[in-house]
GROMACS .gro file of C-alpha atoms in nm:
model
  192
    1UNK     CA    1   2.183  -5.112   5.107
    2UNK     CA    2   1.877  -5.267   5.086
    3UNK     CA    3   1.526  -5.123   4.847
    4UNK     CA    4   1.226  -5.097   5.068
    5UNK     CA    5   0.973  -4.942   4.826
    6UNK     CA    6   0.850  -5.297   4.727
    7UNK     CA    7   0.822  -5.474   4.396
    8UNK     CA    8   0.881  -5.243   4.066
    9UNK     CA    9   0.578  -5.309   3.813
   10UNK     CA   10   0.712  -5.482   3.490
   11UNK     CA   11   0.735  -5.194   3.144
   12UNK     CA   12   0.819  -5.503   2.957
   13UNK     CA   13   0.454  -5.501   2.797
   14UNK     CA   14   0.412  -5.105   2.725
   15UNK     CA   15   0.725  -5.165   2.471
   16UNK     CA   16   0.598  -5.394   2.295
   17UNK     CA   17   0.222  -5.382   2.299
   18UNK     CA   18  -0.035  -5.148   2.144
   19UNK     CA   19  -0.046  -4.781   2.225
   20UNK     CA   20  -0.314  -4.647   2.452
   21UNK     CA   21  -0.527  -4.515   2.189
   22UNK     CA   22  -0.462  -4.843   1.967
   23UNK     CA   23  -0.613  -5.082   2.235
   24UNK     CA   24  -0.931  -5.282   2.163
   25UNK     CA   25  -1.248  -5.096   2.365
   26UNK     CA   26  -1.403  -5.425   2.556
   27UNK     CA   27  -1.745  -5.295   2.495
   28UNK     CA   28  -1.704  -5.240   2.168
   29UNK     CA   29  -1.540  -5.546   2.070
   30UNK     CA   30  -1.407  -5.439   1.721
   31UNK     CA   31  -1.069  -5.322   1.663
   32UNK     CA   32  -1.005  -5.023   1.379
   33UNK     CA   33  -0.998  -4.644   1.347
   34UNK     CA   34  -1.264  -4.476   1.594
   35UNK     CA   35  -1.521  -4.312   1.348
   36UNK     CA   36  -1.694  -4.044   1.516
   37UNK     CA   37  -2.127  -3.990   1.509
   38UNK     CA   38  -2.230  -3.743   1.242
   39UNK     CA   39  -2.280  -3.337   1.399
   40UNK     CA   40  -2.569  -3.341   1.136
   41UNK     CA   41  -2.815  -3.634   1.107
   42UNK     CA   42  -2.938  -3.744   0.715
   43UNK     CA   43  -3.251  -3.705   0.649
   44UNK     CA   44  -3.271  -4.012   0.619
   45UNK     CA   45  -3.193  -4.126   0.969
   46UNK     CA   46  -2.852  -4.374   0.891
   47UNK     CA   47  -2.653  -3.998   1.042
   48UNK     CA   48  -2.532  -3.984   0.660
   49UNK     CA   49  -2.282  -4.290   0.664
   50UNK     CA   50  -2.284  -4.656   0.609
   51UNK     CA   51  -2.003  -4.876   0.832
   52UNK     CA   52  -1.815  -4.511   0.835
   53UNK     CA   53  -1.843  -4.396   0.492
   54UNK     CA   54  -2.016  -4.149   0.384
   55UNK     CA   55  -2.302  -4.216   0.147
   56UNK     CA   56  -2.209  -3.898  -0.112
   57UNK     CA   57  -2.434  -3.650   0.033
   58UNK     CA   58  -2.322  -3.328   0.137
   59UNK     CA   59  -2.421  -3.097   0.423
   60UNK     CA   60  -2.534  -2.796   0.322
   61UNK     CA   61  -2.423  -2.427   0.446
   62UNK     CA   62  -2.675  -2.335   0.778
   63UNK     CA   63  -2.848  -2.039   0.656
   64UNK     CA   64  -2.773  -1.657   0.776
   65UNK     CA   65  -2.402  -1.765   0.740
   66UNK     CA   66  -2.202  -1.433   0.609
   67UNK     CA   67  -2.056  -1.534   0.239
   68UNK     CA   68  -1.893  -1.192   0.193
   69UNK     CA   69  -1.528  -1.128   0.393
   70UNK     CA   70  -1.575  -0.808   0.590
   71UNK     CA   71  -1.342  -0.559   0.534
   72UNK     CA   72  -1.077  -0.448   0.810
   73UNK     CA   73  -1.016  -0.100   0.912
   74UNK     CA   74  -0.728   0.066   1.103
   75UNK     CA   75  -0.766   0.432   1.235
   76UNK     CA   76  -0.411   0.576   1.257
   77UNK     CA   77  -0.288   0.887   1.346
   78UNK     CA   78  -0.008   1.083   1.176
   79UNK     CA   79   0.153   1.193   1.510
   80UNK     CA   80   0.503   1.335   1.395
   81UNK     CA   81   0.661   1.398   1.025
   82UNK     CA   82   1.037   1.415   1.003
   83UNK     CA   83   1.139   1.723   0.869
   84UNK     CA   84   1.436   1.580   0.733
   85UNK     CA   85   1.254   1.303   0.490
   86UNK     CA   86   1.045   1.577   0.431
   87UNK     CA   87   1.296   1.792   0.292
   88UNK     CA   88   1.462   1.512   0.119
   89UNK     CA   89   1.135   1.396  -0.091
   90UNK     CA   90   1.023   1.751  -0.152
   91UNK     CA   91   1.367   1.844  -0.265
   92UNK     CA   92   1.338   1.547  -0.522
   93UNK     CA   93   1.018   1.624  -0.630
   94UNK     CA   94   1.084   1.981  -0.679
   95UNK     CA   95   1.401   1.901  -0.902
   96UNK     CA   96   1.152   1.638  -1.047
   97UNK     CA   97   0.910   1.975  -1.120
   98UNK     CA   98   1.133   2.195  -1.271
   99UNK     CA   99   1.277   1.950  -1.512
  100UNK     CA  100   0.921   1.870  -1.596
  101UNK     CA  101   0.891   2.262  -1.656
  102UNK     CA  102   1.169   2.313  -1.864
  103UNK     CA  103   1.075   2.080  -2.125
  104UNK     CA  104   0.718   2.210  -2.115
  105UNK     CA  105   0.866   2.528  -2.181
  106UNK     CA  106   1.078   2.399  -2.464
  107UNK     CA  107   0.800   2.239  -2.632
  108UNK     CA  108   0.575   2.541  -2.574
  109UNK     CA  109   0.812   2.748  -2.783
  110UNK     CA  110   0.881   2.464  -3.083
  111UNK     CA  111   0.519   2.475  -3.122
  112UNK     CA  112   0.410   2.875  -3.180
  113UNK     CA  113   0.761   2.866  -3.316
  114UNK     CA  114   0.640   2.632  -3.590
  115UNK     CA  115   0.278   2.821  -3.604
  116UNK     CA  116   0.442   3.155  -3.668
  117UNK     CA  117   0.298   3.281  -3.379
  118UNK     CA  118   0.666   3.490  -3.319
  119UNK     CA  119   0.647   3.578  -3.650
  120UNK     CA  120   0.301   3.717  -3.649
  121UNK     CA  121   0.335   3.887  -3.319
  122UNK     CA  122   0.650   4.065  -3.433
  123UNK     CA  123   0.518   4.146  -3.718
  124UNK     CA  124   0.194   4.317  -3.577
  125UNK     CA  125   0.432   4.512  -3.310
  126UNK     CA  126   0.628   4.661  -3.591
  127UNK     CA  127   0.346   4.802  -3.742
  128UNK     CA  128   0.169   4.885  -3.450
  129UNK     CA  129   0.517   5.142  -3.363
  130UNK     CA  130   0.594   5.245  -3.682
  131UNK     CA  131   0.898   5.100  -3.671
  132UNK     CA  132   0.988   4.880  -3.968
  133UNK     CA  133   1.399   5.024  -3.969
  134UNK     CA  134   1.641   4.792  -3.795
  135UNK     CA  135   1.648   4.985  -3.479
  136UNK     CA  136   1.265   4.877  -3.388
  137UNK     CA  137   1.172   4.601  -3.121
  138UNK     CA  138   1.255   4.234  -3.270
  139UNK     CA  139   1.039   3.989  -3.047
  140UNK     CA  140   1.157   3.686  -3.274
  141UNK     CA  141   1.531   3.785  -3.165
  142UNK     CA  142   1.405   3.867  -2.804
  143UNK     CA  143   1.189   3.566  -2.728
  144UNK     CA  144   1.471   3.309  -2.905
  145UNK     CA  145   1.524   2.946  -2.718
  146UNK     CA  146   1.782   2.994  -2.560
  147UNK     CA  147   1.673   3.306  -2.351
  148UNK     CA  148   1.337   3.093  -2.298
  149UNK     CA  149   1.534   2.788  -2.147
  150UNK     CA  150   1.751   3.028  -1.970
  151UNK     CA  151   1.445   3.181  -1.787
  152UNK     CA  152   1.288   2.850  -1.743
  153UNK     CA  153   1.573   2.724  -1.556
  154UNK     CA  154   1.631   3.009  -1.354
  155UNK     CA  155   1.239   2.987  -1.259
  156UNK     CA  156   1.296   2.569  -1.192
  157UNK     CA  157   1.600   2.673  -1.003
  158UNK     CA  158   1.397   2.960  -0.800
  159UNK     CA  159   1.085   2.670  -0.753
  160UNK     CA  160   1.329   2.408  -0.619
  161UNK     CA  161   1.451   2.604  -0.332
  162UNK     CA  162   1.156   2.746  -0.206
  163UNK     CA  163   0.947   2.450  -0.205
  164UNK     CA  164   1.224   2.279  -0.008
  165UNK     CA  165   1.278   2.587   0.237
  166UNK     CA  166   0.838   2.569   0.263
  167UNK     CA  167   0.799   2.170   0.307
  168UNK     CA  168   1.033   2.187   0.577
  169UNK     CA  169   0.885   2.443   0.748
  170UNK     CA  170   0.594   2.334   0.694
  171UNK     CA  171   0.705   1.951   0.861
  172UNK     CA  172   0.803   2.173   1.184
  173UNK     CA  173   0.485   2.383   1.187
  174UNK     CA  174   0.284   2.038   1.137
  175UNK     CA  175   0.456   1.891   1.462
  176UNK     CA  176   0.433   2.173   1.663
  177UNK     CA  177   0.036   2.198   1.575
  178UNK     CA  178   0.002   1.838   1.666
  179UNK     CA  179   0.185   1.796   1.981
  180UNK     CA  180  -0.158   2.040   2.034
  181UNK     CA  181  -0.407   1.923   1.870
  182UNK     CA  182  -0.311   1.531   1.807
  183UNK     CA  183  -0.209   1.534   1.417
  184UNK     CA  184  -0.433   1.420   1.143
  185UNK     CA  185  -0.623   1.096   1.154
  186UNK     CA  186  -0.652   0.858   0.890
  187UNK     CA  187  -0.878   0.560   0.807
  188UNK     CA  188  -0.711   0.307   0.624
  189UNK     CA  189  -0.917   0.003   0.501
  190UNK     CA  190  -0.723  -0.332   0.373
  191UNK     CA  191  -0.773  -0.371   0.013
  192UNK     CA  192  -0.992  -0.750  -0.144
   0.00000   0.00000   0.00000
């Protein structure tokens, strides 16, 4: 079998001689790094460099040019809330409340406890009935800590539930009024 497509060109010099963007120009007749003209001419007319360095000036900023970043904005829209991460976060933050309530309460009492405000109050009852004997009202013995903290935790207990039971309902009445209406749009702007 014979090859009829004629003589093969010789590769031999590609491998061993200069790239195509290392070969000498003819009509330039240097050899070297190309060193492209200057966008913006000196004012003194050499285009701001001297056998391709620059001469130390600088080019200065063109004028109108913004120097302050604008600020990007996304409007988003709160489509759907899960009712279920709603009732888990409110549920936290409701325990989160009445513990928070409690120890108000206890520190409520240590204070007018340490005021005499109990003491005073009782005091001003008693006369106030007429009744000084042991069978009269005792507010110091009625209004003691531990009936406050009971009552306190009771109320925390009461608070947790129903803000739970409300949030959630509240999560389904929010997605029923925006498969309606379109849910609540928000603005958020990226903070500098």
């Amino acid at each position: 079998m014979t090859d009829t497509r004629g003589a093969k060109p010789q590769y031999d010099a590609y491998a061993t001689g200069p790239l195509p963007g290392e070969r000498e120009n003819p009509a330039q007749g240097q050899t070297g790094p190309y060193h492209p003209p200057q966008a913006y001419p000196s004012p003194h007319g050499d285009g701001g460099t001297q056998g391709g360095q620059r001469t130390g000036q600088t080019r200065k900023p063109r004028t109108g040019a913004r120097t302050t970043p604008r600020t990007r904005k996304a409007r988003l829209r709160v489509a759907k809330a899960d009712p279920w991460s709603v009732m888990k976060v409110s549920f936290l933050l409701s325990i989160a409340l009445g513990i928070c309530t409690i120890v108000a309460a206890a520190v409520l009492w240590m204070v007018m406890d340490a005021m005499g405000v109990f003491s005073t109050v009782g005091g001003t009852i008693s006369e106030a009935t007429g009744s000084n004997e042991s069978n009269g009202f005792d507010l110091q013995s009625f209004l003691s800590l531990p009936r406050v903290l009971i009552f306190t935790s009771v109320i925390a207990v009461i608070d947790v539930v129903l803000a739970t039971a409300l949030a959630t309902l509240g999560a389904f009445i929010y997605n029923i009024s925006a498969g309606f209406v379109g849910g609540v749009e928000l603005t958020l702007a990226e903070d500098e």
